[in-house]
XYZ file of C-alpha atoms in Angstrom:
96
model
C 10.293 -6.178 -3.857
C 9.754 -3.630 -1.148
C 7.008 -1.028 -1.084
C 7.150 2.294 0.734
C 4.164 4.620 0.381
C 2.599 7.735 1.792
C -1.173 7.927 1.390
C -3.042 11.145 2.156
C -6.785 10.907 2.790
C -9.672 12.154 4.893
C -11.345 8.739 5.118
C -10.697 6.574 8.170
C -7.729 4.241 8.138
C -10.079 1.258 8.456
C -12.031 2.372 5.365
C -8.802 3.000 3.506
C -7.434 -0.459 4.301
C -10.692 -2.108 3.236
C -10.643 -0.224 -0.058
C -6.995 -0.805 -0.974
C -7.114 -4.553 -0.308
C -7.779 -7.049 -3.050
C -10.303 -9.828 -2.413
C -7.725 -12.494 -1.515
C -5.868 -10.301 0.981
C -6.529 -10.637 4.712
C -6.664 -7.677 7.086
C -5.651 -7.843 10.749
C -6.075 -4.849 13.034
C -2.937 -4.535 15.174
C -3.847 -1.339 17.034
C -5.919 1.763 16.430
C -4.965 3.015 12.959
C -2.490 0.156 12.403
C -3.253 -2.818 10.187
C -1.415 -5.780 8.736
C -2.380 -7.019 5.289
C -1.360 -10.466 4.114
C -1.974 -12.381 0.952
C -0.215 -14.805 -1.287
C 3.126 -13.104 -1.994
C 2.374 -9.877 -0.109
C 2.826 -8.627 3.428
C 2.042 -4.996 4.185
C 1.640 -2.729 7.198
C -0.590 0.337 7.147
C -0.322 2.838 9.983
C -1.451 6.340 10.745
C -4.458 8.529 10.098
C -4.797 11.254 7.487
C -1.175 10.855 6.429
C -0.854 7.086 6.285
C 2.296 5.017 5.846
C 2.162 1.767 3.889
C 5.227 -0.460 3.724
C 6.158 -4.087 3.296
C 7.084 -6.795 0.826
C 5.546 -7.700 -2.534
C 6.541 -10.773 -4.483
C 4.285 -10.116 -7.454
C 4.980 -8.839 -10.952
C 5.227 -5.174 -11.851
C 2.181 -5.667 -14.092
C 0.189 -6.836 -11.048
C 1.434 -3.846 -9.056
C 0.477 -1.511 -11.934
C -3.042 -2.993 -11.964
C -3.380 -2.626 -8.169
C -2.201 1.006 -8.267
C -4.739 1.656 -11.014
C -7.503 0.598 -8.592
C -6.167 3.116 -6.053
C -6.544 5.938 -8.576
C -10.330 6.018 -8.157
C -10.186 6.322 -4.346
C -10.364 9.676 -2.506
C -6.636 9.647 -1.768
C -3.380 11.171 -2.912
C -0.322 8.978 -2.823
C 3.353 8.529 -3.484
C 4.311 4.875 -3.820
C 7.874 3.652 -4.332
C 8.692 0.093 -5.337
C 12.272 -1.018 -4.647
C 14.084 -4.138 -5.803
C 16.329 -3.815 -2.762
C 17.004 -1.114 -0.178
C 18.746 1.189 -2.663
C 17.346 0.485 -6.141
C 14.079 2.233 -7.039
C 12.164 0.221 -9.644
C 8.989 2.254 -9.990
C 7.335 5.361 -8.526
C 3.630 6.168 -8.628
C 2.110 9.517 -7.679
C -1.359 10.938 -7.605
């Protein structure tokens, strides 16, 4: 599945990335305010500051995605996250 998200926050992008990552995910800084996140069955890119884009591929269940989004709900961010099965078919949308 594909993920496309806008995250709005006042915390630094580095802090944001550290807080949205699960323990098994690895973070690589690509450039200032641009990070790559990899884990088993996930590959994400986070870029920007303040208004942050998050996009990539997830090969995990919707239940796992629901649980991950639940952890984001306690962070000082607002978000709109779309999960797509392919380029055109929206599977799930999360907003806060």
